[in-house]
Amino acid sequence: MSRHPRDVEDERSPSGQPAGHSRRDFMVSTATAFAGVGAASLLHLEPASAATATNPVARGSGPYPAEGMAAYSPSGPLKVMKLQRRALGPKDVAIKLLYCGVCHSDIHTIRGDWGKIQYPQIVGHELAGEVVGVGSSASKFAIGARVGVGTMVNSCRTCAECQAGHENYCLNGNTQTYGSKDRDGTITQGGYSTFVVVDEDFVINIPAAMDLADAGPLLCAGVTVYSPLRRWGVSPGKRVAIVGMGGLGHLAVKLATALGAEVTVFTTSPDKIQDARRFGAREVVVNADGADWSKLGHAFDFALDTVPYKHDLNRFIPLLKRDATYCRVGVGKVVDSNEIGQMNLVLYRNALAGSNTGGIQETQDMIDFCALNKIRPEITKISMNGIDDAWKKVLAKQARYRFVIDIGSR
Ligand SMILES: [Zn+2]
Ligand SMILES: [Zn+2]
């Protein structure tokens, strides 16, 4: 989960149809201008410096010629798209991308599950690479620094949420790494690409102890589960249910275990039982229709639901202790409501909650926590040409557990 709720709301009318909203109108106009140039024309745009897509000038100011894998329709194969990353602003850094994780959100976005989007669109918000250019007043990162970018590349900085470090809940709508209106008027294009230019305040330092390929999935999936685990006080002695064990869920098991909790995994895939135990789960429950969970009644202090589609929540609420919270971080189609029995929450004063990624400092804290505790995602590296196949495997629940694009590999 990663899109700002405002993005979702803006694109739907109450009937669930795309609304004739100014933001969407804007998206059409700017993205058309973007796409209207055409990949072939963009090929002939000369960069301001002598940089090339594969060998940028380290201290050049850009713009940076780049290429990525873009979706041109909700269903079609991804195709190469040439683009230019903006010239460095004073606080920007240019990053040569080496890896980008594949998040279920990428697929939801391109398929239009979270609202209508404009094509072509490059997705990807689990970026990792090296700094190759630094703006005139940027001071946080040097050339060659190992860095990452998650789901946001900017926010208003002034609202109460931003001031409190919750840029992910910016009241004025943050700028998402892809599919958002950027400050230069274009629609942001994500990390399935060779370069990106980002304000340094939204760039995460990757510790030397962490492999860059491992960093990407932590920047969305990792912080998406870390934030609620911390928010709801997961700690030694707490019994925690992790519902669903895919990209988010497998990291939730590792993180909750590292935080000292006793973890039980609920999965629909019996072949994940051994993995769940390897990741630290004390107990694994196969979520099958009709299974008897009576011995787990009111057993859990907290439940984190990572399932990225509508499913039956009524089976899980009675597993919570009094006052415990059931938190969702996975989101399916926005038009799908996920109803819950009227009595379930009342009986033991339970709460149903949601959580959307994490703030920038929180993301840095999570990365540092993972480096310190040697927590890494289970990844399968793929080439740029292997993304379509990887998406099919994600949808077929065959990812074990995160695909990571090796940007330099074709
Ligand atoms: Zn994501
Ligand atoms: Zn804000």
Short mmCIF file of C-alpha atoms and ligand atoms in Angstrom, two decimals:
data_model
loop_
_atom_site.label_atom_id
_atom_site.label_comp_id
_atom_site.label_asym_id
_atom_site.label_seq_id
_atom_site.Cartn_x
_atom_site.Cartn_y
_atom_site.Cartn_z
CA MET A 1 0.00 0.00 0.00
CA SER A 2 1.43 3.33 -0.81
CA ARG A 3 -0.73 5.80 -2.65
CA HIS A 4 -1.92 8.82 -0.83
CA PRO A 5 -5.63 8.48 -0.08
CA ARG A 6 -6.21 11.82 -1.75
CA ASP A 7 -5.02 10.31 -5.00
CA VAL A 8 -7.65 7.64 -4.72
CA GLU A 9 -10.46 9.94 -3.70
CA ASP A 10 -9.75 12.43 -6.42
CA GLU A 11 -10.11 9.89 -9.15
CA ARG A 12 -13.48 8.52 -8.22
CA SER A 13 -16.94 9.86 -8.11
CA PRO A 14 -19.28 8.44 -5.46
CA SER A 15 -20.46 5.95 -8.06
CA GLY A 16 -16.97 4.60 -8.38
CA GLN A 17 -16.51 6.06 -11.83
CA PRO A 18 -13.60 8.33 -12.64
CA ALA A 19 -14.60 11.88 -11.77
CA GLY A 20 -14.22 14.85 -14.06
CA HIS A 21 -11.91 16.40 -11.57
CA SER A 22 -9.34 19.09 -12.09
CA ARG A 23 -6.53 16.87 -10.92
CA ARG A 24 -7.40 14.25 -13.46
CA ASP A 25 -7.78 16.89 -16.13
CA PHE A 26 -4.36 18.05 -15.20
CA MET A 27 -3.01 14.52 -15.43
CA VAL A 28 -4.42 14.17 -18.91
CA SER A 29 -2.97 17.44 -20.13
CA THR A 30 0.50 17.04 -18.71
CA ALA A 31 0.88 13.36 -19.39
CA THR A 32 -0.38 13.83 -22.92
CA ALA A 33 2.21 16.49 -23.42
CA PHE A 34 4.72 14.07 -22.03
CA ALA A 35 3.59 11.13 -24.10
CA GLY A 36 2.87 13.27 -27.13
CA VAL A 37 6.55 13.89 -27.63
CA GLY A 38 6.81 10.17 -28.27
CA ALA A 39 9.63 7.88 -27.37
CA ALA A 40 11.22 8.32 -30.78
CA SER A 41 11.35 12.09 -30.41
CA LEU A 42 12.73 11.89 -26.92
CA LEU A 43 15.57 9.85 -28.27
CA HIS A 44 16.77 12.92 -30.10
CA LEU A 45 16.59 15.34 -27.20
CA GLU A 46 20.07 16.47 -26.34
CA PRO A 47 20.96 16.54 -22.66
CA ALA A 48 22.23 19.81 -21.24
CA SER A 49 25.50 18.15 -20.39
CA ALA A 50 27.51 15.48 -22.13
CA ALA A 51 25.84 12.85 -19.97
CA THR A 52 24.41 9.71 -21.46
CA ALA A 53 21.87 7.29 -20.06
CA THR A 54 24.58 4.89 -19.02
CA ASN A 55 27.31 7.31 -18.05
CA PRO A 56 26.07 10.57 -16.57
CA VAL A 57 28.46 13.34 -15.71
CA ALA A 58 28.93 13.08 -11.95
CA ARG A 59 28.71 16.78 -11.23
CA GLY A 60 26.55 17.71 -14.16
CA SER A 61 23.36 19.58 -13.50
CA GLY A 62 21.25 17.53 -15.88
CA PRO A 63 18.69 17.08 -17.21
CA TYR A 64 19.51 13.42 -17.06
CA PRO A 65 18.56 11.25 -20.00
CA ALA A 66 17.00 8.07 -18.71
CA GLU A 67 14.98 5.15 -19.88
CA GLY A 68 12.49 2.96 -18.14
CA MET A 69 9.92 0.24 -18.64
CA ALA A 70 6.53 1.90 -19.06
CA ALA A 71 2.98 0.60 -19.19
CA TYR A 72 1.05 1.95 -22.17
CA SER A 73 -2.25 0.33 -21.20
CA PRO A 74 -3.79 -1.47 -18.20
CA SER A 75 -2.94 -4.89 -19.59
CA GLY A 76 -0.27 -4.62 -22.23
CA PRO A 77 3.37 -5.55 -21.89
CA LEU A 78 5.75 -2.96 -20.54
CA LYS A 79 7.84 -1.23 -23.18
CA VAL A 80 11.00 0.85 -23.13
CA MET A 81 10.33 4.57 -22.74
CA LYS A 82 12.97 7.27 -23.06
CA LEU A 83 12.58 10.22 -20.76
CA GLN A 84 14.60 13.01 -19.19
CA ARG A 85 14.96 13.49 -15.47
CA ARG A 86 14.84 17.16 -14.55
CA ALA A 87 17.90 19.33 -14.17
CA LEU A 88 19.13 19.45 -10.59
CA GLY A 89 17.41 21.98 -8.36
CA PRO A 90 19.47 23.37 -5.46
CA LYS A 91 18.30 20.66 -3.05
CA ASP A 92 18.11 17.79 -5.53
CA VAL A 93 20.27 14.76 -5.91
CA ALA A 94 20.54 12.66 -9.06
CA ILE A 95 20.57 8.93 -8.47
CA LYS A 96 21.76 6.24 -10.83
CA LEU A 97 19.36 3.42 -10.07
CA LEU A 98 20.75 -0.07 -9.66
CA TYR A 99 17.72 -1.90 -8.26
CA CYS A 100 13.99 -1.46 -7.91
CA GLY A 101 11.61 -3.76 -6.07
CA VAL A 102 8.34 -4.91 -7.63
CA CYS A 103 5.42 -3.99 -5.38
CA HIS A 104 1.85 -5.22 -5.74
CA SER A 105 0.90 -1.53 -5.73
CA ASP A 106 2.65 -1.16 -9.09
CA ILE A 107 0.29 -3.70 -10.60
CA HIS A 108 -2.81 -2.27 -8.89
CA THR A 109 -1.91 1.17 -10.25
CA ILE A 110 -1.33 0.13 -13.85
CA ARG A 111 -4.46 -2.03 -13.93
CA GLY A 112 -6.51 0.92 -12.69
CA ASP A 113 -7.56 -0.85 -9.48
CA TRP A 114 -6.94 2.34 -7.48
CA GLY A 115 -8.43 4.77 -10.00
CA LYS A 116 -7.92 5.84 -13.57
CA ILE A 117 -4.36 6.74 -14.56
CA GLN A 118 -2.70 8.27 -17.58
CA TYR A 119 -0.43 6.17 -19.77
CA PRO A 120 2.43 5.81 -20.42
CA GLN A 121 3.39 5.32 -16.80
CA ILE A 122 6.61 4.00 -15.31
CA VAL A 123 5.95 2.55 -11.85
CA GLY A 124 8.29 1.34 -9.10
CA HIS A 125 8.70 2.87 -5.65
CA GLU A 126 11.39 0.73 -4.07
CA LEU A 127 14.43 2.43 -5.56
CA ALA A 128 18.07 1.85 -4.66
CA GLY A 129 21.18 3.24 -6.27
CA GLU A 130 24.10 5.64 -6.07
CA VAL A 131 24.21 9.41 -6.02
CA VAL A 132 25.76 10.76 -9.24
CA GLY A 133 24.88 14.44 -8.96
CA VAL A 134 24.30 16.88 -6.12
CA GLY A 135 22.45 20.21 -6.26
CA SER A 136 24.19 23.47 -5.33
CA SER A 137 22.82 23.61 -1.77
CA ALA A 138 22.15 19.94 -1.15
CA SER A 139 24.23 18.74 1.78
CA LYS A 140 22.98 15.37 2.94
CA PHE A 141 24.59 13.11 0.35
CA ALA A 142 27.92 13.03 -1.46
CA ILE A 143 28.65 11.69 -4.91
CA GLY A 144 28.80 7.91 -4.66
CA ALA A 145 26.52 7.68 -1.59
CA ARG A 146 24.36 4.56 -1.43
CA VAL A 147 20.76 5.69 -1.22
CA GLY A 148 17.15 4.69 -1.64
CA VAL A 149 13.81 6.29 -2.43
CA GLY A 150 10.47 4.91 -1.32
CA THR A 151 6.92 5.85 -2.17
CA MET A 152 7.22 9.66 -1.84
CA VAL A 153 9.45 12.23 -3.49
CA ASN A 154 8.01 15.39 -1.96
CA SER A 155 5.35 16.84 0.33
CA CYS A 156 4.18 20.29 1.43
CA ARG A 157 6.59 20.40 4.42
CA THR A 158 4.35 22.89 6.25
CA CYS A 159 1.18 21.09 7.34
CA ALA A 160 0.83 19.60 10.81
CA GLU A 161 1.50 16.09 9.53
CA CYS A 162 4.64 17.04 7.65
CA GLN A 163 5.87 19.04 10.62
CA ALA A 164 5.36 15.96 12.79
CA GLY A 165 7.35 13.77 10.40
CA HIS A 166 4.29 12.10 8.89
CA GLU A 167 4.90 13.18 5.29
CA ASN A 168 3.04 10.05 4.26
CA TYR A 169 -0.10 11.68 5.71
CA CYS A 170 0.57 15.17 4.31
CA LEU A 171 -2.69 17.11 4.52
CA ASN A 172 -1.98 18.76 1.18
CA GLY A 173 -1.22 15.50 -0.57
CA ASN A 174 2.36 14.35 -0.96
CA THR A 175 4.06 13.75 -4.29
CA GLN A 176 4.20 10.05 -4.90
CA THR A 177 7.19 8.49 -6.62
CA TYR A 178 4.99 7.66 -9.59
CA GLY A 179 1.65 8.81 -10.90
CA SER A 180 1.63 12.11 -8.99
CA LYS A 181 1.73 15.73 -10.15
CA ASP A 182 5.31 16.87 -9.70
CA ARG A 183 6.33 20.46 -8.94
CA ASP A 184 7.41 20.99 -12.55
CA GLY A 185 3.93 20.05 -13.73
CA THR A 186 4.73 16.62 -15.11
CA ILE A 187 3.46 13.31 -13.78
CA THR A 188 6.09 11.52 -11.73
CA GLN A 189 7.64 8.44 -13.31
CA GLY A 190 8.89 5.71 -11.02
CA GLY A 191 11.84 3.47 -10.40
CA TYR A 192 11.67 0.92 -13.19
CA SER A 193 14.19 3.25 -14.80
CA THR A 194 17.85 4.15 -15.00
CA PHE A 195 17.94 7.53 -13.26
CA VAL A 196 15.86 9.66 -10.96
CA VAL A 197 16.22 13.18 -9.57
CA VAL A 198 14.79 13.65 -6.08
CA ASP A 199 14.83 16.32 -3.36
CA GLU A 200 17.42 15.19 -0.82
CA ASP A 201 14.90 15.38 2.03
CA PHE A 202 13.13 12.37 0.50
CA VAL A 203 16.25 10.27 -0.02
CA ILE A 204 17.14 7.54 2.46
CA ASN A 205 20.69 6.62 3.45
CA ILE A 206 21.47 2.94 2.97
CA PRO A 207 23.98 1.67 5.55
CA ALA A 208 27.11 -0.04 4.27
CA ALA A 209 26.03 -3.28 5.95
CA MET A 210 22.96 -3.53 3.72
CA ASP A 211 22.99 -4.89 0.19
CA LEU A 212 21.47 -2.34 -2.20
CA ALA A 213 19.33 -5.05 -3.79
CA ASP A 214 17.84 -5.76 -0.37
CA ALA A 215 17.20 -2.09 0.38
CA GLY A 216 14.54 -1.53 -2.28
CA PRO A 217 11.78 -3.79 -0.89
CA LEU A 218 12.28 -2.35 2.58
CA LEU A 219 11.48 1.16 1.35
CA CYS A 220 7.83 0.37 0.63
CA ALA A 221 7.01 -3.10 1.93
CA GLY A 222 9.33 -2.80 4.92
CA VAL A 223 8.16 0.55 6.23
CA THR A 224 4.53 -0.25 5.43
CA VAL A 225 4.62 -3.02 8.02
CA TYR A 226 7.21 -1.48 10.36
CA SER A 227 5.14 1.65 10.96
CA PRO A 228 2.03 -0.09 12.33
CA LEU A 229 4.09 -2.64 14.27
CA ARG A 230 5.69 0.28 16.12
CA ARG A 231 2.51 2.35 16.31
CA TRP A 232 0.66 -0.45 18.08
CA GLY A 233 3.50 -1.28 20.43
CA VAL A 234 4.61 -4.67 19.15
CA SER A 235 7.29 -5.72 21.62
CA PRO A 236 8.45 -8.65 23.78
CA GLY A 237 5.58 -10.56 25.29
CA LYS A 238 3.04 -9.46 22.69
CA ARG A 239 1.28 -12.06 20.59
CA VAL A 240 0.88 -10.86 17.01
CA ALA A 241 -1.04 -12.26 14.04
CA ILE A 242 0.33 -11.60 10.57
CA VAL A 243 -2.38 -12.22 8.00
CA GLY A 244 -1.05 -13.01 4.53
CA MET A 245 2.62 -13.72 3.87
CA GLY A 246 3.67 -12.21 0.58
CA GLY A 247 5.99 -9.27 -0.01
CA LEU A 248 4.67 -7.28 2.95
CA GLY A 249 3.79 -10.22 5.16
CA HIS A 250 7.13 -11.96 5.08
CA LEU A 251 8.83 -8.75 6.21
CA ALA A 252 6.18 -8.28 8.89
CA VAL A 253 7.04 -11.71 10.29
CA LYS A 254 10.74 -10.89 10.39
CA LEU A 255 10.24 -7.41 11.86
CA ALA A 256 7.69 -8.43 14.49
CA THR A 257 9.97 -11.29 15.53
CA ALA A 258 12.94 -8.91 15.77
CA LEU A 259 10.81 -6.61 17.92
CA GLY A 260 10.42 -9.51 20.31
CA ALA A 261 6.84 -10.54 19.61
CA GLU A 262 5.47 -14.06 19.38
CA VAL A 263 4.22 -14.29 15.80
CA THR A 264 1.48 -16.43 14.29
CA VAL A 265 1.14 -16.40 10.49
CA PHE A 266 -2.16 -16.92 8.70
CA THR A 267 -1.62 -17.96 5.07
CA THR A 268 -3.71 -19.49 2.31
CA SER A 269 -0.58 -21.17 0.92
CA PRO A 270 0.34 -24.36 2.82
CA ASP A 271 3.70 -24.43 1.03
CA LYS A 272 4.70 -21.30 2.96
CA ILE A 273 4.59 -23.00 6.37
CA GLN A 274 8.28 -23.86 6.48
CA ASP A 275 9.25 -20.40 5.26
CA ALA A 276 7.11 -18.74 7.93
CA ARG A 277 8.93 -20.70 10.62
CA ARG A 278 12.27 -19.85 9.06
CA PHE A 279 11.32 -16.16 9.20
CA GLY A 280 10.61 -16.48 12.92
CA ALA A 281 6.93 -17.43 13.28
CA ARG A 282 6.08 -19.55 16.31
CA GLU A 283 2.91 -20.85 14.73
CA VAL A 284 1.45 -21.05 11.22
CA VAL A 285 -2.26 -21.38 10.51
CA VAL A 286 -3.49 -22.34 7.06
CA ASN A 287 -6.39 -20.04 6.26
CA ALA A 288 -8.75 -22.56 4.73
CA ASP A 289 -12.55 -22.38 4.53
CA GLY A 290 -14.18 -24.01 7.53
CA ALA A 291 -10.99 -24.34 9.59
CA ASP A 292 -11.62 -24.43 13.35
CA TRP A 293 -9.84 -21.51 15.00
CA SER A 294 -11.63 -21.74 18.34
CA LYS A 295 -8.41 -22.42 20.25
CA LEU A 296 -7.09 -19.08 18.99
CA GLY A 297 -10.05 -17.08 20.32
CA HIS A 298 -9.00 -13.77 21.93
CA ALA A 299 -5.35 -14.76 21.74
CA PHE A 300 -3.76 -11.80 19.96
CA ASP A 301 -2.62 -8.36 21.11
CA PHE A 302 -2.43 -7.08 17.54
CA ALA A 303 -3.13 -8.30 14.02
CA LEU A 304 -1.56 -6.94 10.84
CA ASP A 305 -3.41 -7.81 7.64
CA THR A 306 -1.20 -7.60 4.55
CA VAL A 307 -3.62 -9.18 2.07
CA PRO A 308 -3.90 -6.91 -0.99
CA TYR A 309 -7.51 -7.70 -1.85
CA LYS A 310 -10.95 -7.96 -0.31
CA HIS A 311 -11.37 -10.93 1.99
CA ASP A 312 -13.41 -12.10 4.95
CA LEU A 313 -12.33 -10.16 8.05
CA ASN A 314 -15.06 -11.63 10.25
CA ARG A 315 -13.02 -14.74 10.86
CA PHE A 316 -10.17 -12.75 12.37
CA ILE A 317 -11.76 -10.21 14.71
CA PRO A 318 -12.78 -12.87 17.31
CA LEU A 319 -9.10 -13.84 17.54
CA LEU A 320 -8.25 -10.46 19.11
CA LYS A 321 -7.93 -9.80 22.82
CA ARG A 322 -10.11 -7.11 24.38
CA ASP A 323 -9.13 -3.67 23.05
CA ALA A 324 -6.76 -5.12 20.46
CA THR A 325 -6.51 -3.64 16.96
CA TYR A 326 -6.78 -5.30 13.57
CA CYS A 327 -4.80 -3.18 11.11
CA ARG A 328 -4.91 -3.42 7.35
CA VAL A 329 -2.04 -2.38 5.13
CA GLY A 330 -3.01 -4.27 1.98
CA VAL A 331 -5.60 -2.69 -0.27
CA GLY A 332 -7.40 -4.24 -3.21
CA LYS A 333 -9.65 -2.49 -5.70
CA VAL A 334 -10.92 0.75 -4.21
CA VAL A 335 -14.40 -0.01 -5.49
CA ASP A 336 -14.50 -3.16 -3.34
CA SER A 337 -15.88 -2.50 0.12
CA ASN A 338 -14.80 -4.93 2.80
CA GLU A 339 -17.72 -5.26 5.16
CA ILE A 340 -17.45 -6.50 8.68
CA GLY A 341 -20.15 -7.99 10.89
CA GLN A 342 -21.81 -5.37 13.07
CA MET A 343 -21.33 -7.31 16.30
CA ASN A 344 -17.71 -8.35 15.82
CA LEU A 345 -15.98 -5.14 16.84
CA VAL A 346 -18.37 -4.41 19.67
CA LEU A 347 -18.11 -7.61 21.66
CA TYR A 348 -14.53 -7.17 22.85
CA ARG A 349 -14.08 -3.44 22.17
CA ASN A 350 -11.83 -4.11 19.19
CA ALA A 351 -10.65 -1.60 16.62
CA LEU A 352 -10.30 -1.88 12.88
CA ALA A 353 -7.49 0.32 11.59
CA GLY A 354 -5.45 1.07 8.51
CA SER A 355 -1.93 2.34 7.93
CA ASN A 356 -0.22 3.82 4.88
CA THR A 357 3.58 3.45 4.56
CA GLY A 358 5.63 5.68 6.89
CA GLY A 359 7.32 9.06 7.21
CA ILE A 360 10.84 9.81 6.00
CA GLN A 361 12.54 9.66 9.40
CA GLU A 362 10.54 6.55 10.23
CA THR A 363 11.74 4.99 6.96
CA GLN A 364 15.33 5.80 7.86
CA ASP A 365 14.78 4.32 11.34
CA MET A 366 13.38 1.15 9.75
CA ILE A 367 16.35 0.81 7.38
CA ASP A 368 18.78 1.29 10.27
CA PHE A 369 16.83 -1.23 12.38
CA CYS A 370 16.98 -3.77 9.56
CA ALA A 371 20.71 -3.24 9.06
CA LEU A 372 21.35 -3.61 12.79
CA ASN A 373 19.21 -6.74 13.11
CA LYS A 374 20.30 -8.25 9.78
CA ILE A 375 16.74 -8.28 8.47
CA ARG A 376 16.59 -8.63 4.72
CA PRO A 377 13.80 -9.36 2.29
CA GLU A 378 13.73 -12.66 0.44
CA ILE A 379 14.36 -11.54 -3.11
CA THR A 380 14.56 -12.88 -6.64
CA LYS A 381 16.50 -10.67 -9.02
CA ILE A 382 15.04 -10.16 -12.48
CA SER A 383 16.05 -8.23 -15.58
CA MET A 384 14.22 -5.21 -17.01
CA ASN A 385 12.72 -7.54 -19.62
CA GLY A 386 11.48 -9.92 -16.95
CA ILE A 387 9.00 -7.58 -15.26
CA ASP A 388 5.88 -8.74 -17.11
CA ASP A 389 6.59 -12.33 -16.14
CA ALA A 390 7.27 -11.29 -12.55
CA TRP A 391 3.92 -9.47 -12.38
CA LYS A 392 2.15 -12.64 -13.47
CA LYS A 393 3.88 -14.55 -10.70
CA VAL A 394 2.95 -11.91 -8.12
CA LEU A 395 -0.70 -12.19 -9.14
CA ALA A 396 -0.49 -15.99 -9.02
CA LYS A 397 0.98 -15.78 -5.48
CA GLN A 398 4.19 -17.33 -6.78
CA ALA A 399 6.56 -14.57 -5.64
CA ARG A 400 8.99 -15.81 -2.96
CA TYR A 401 8.84 -13.12 -1.76
CA ARG A 402 9.90 -10.01 -3.63
CA PHE A 403 11.08 -9.55 -7.18
CA VAL A 404 13.82 -6.97 -7.52
CA ILE A 405 14.74 -5.53 -10.90
CA ASP A 406 18.46 -5.42 -11.61
CA ILE A 407 18.25 -2.17 -13.58
CA GLY A 408 21.43 -2.78 -15.55
CA SER A 409 20.30 -6.23 -16.66
CA ARG A 410 18.27 -6.79 -19.85
ZN ZN B 1 4.65 -0.49 -2.63
ZN ZN B 2 2.19 18.36 4.36
#
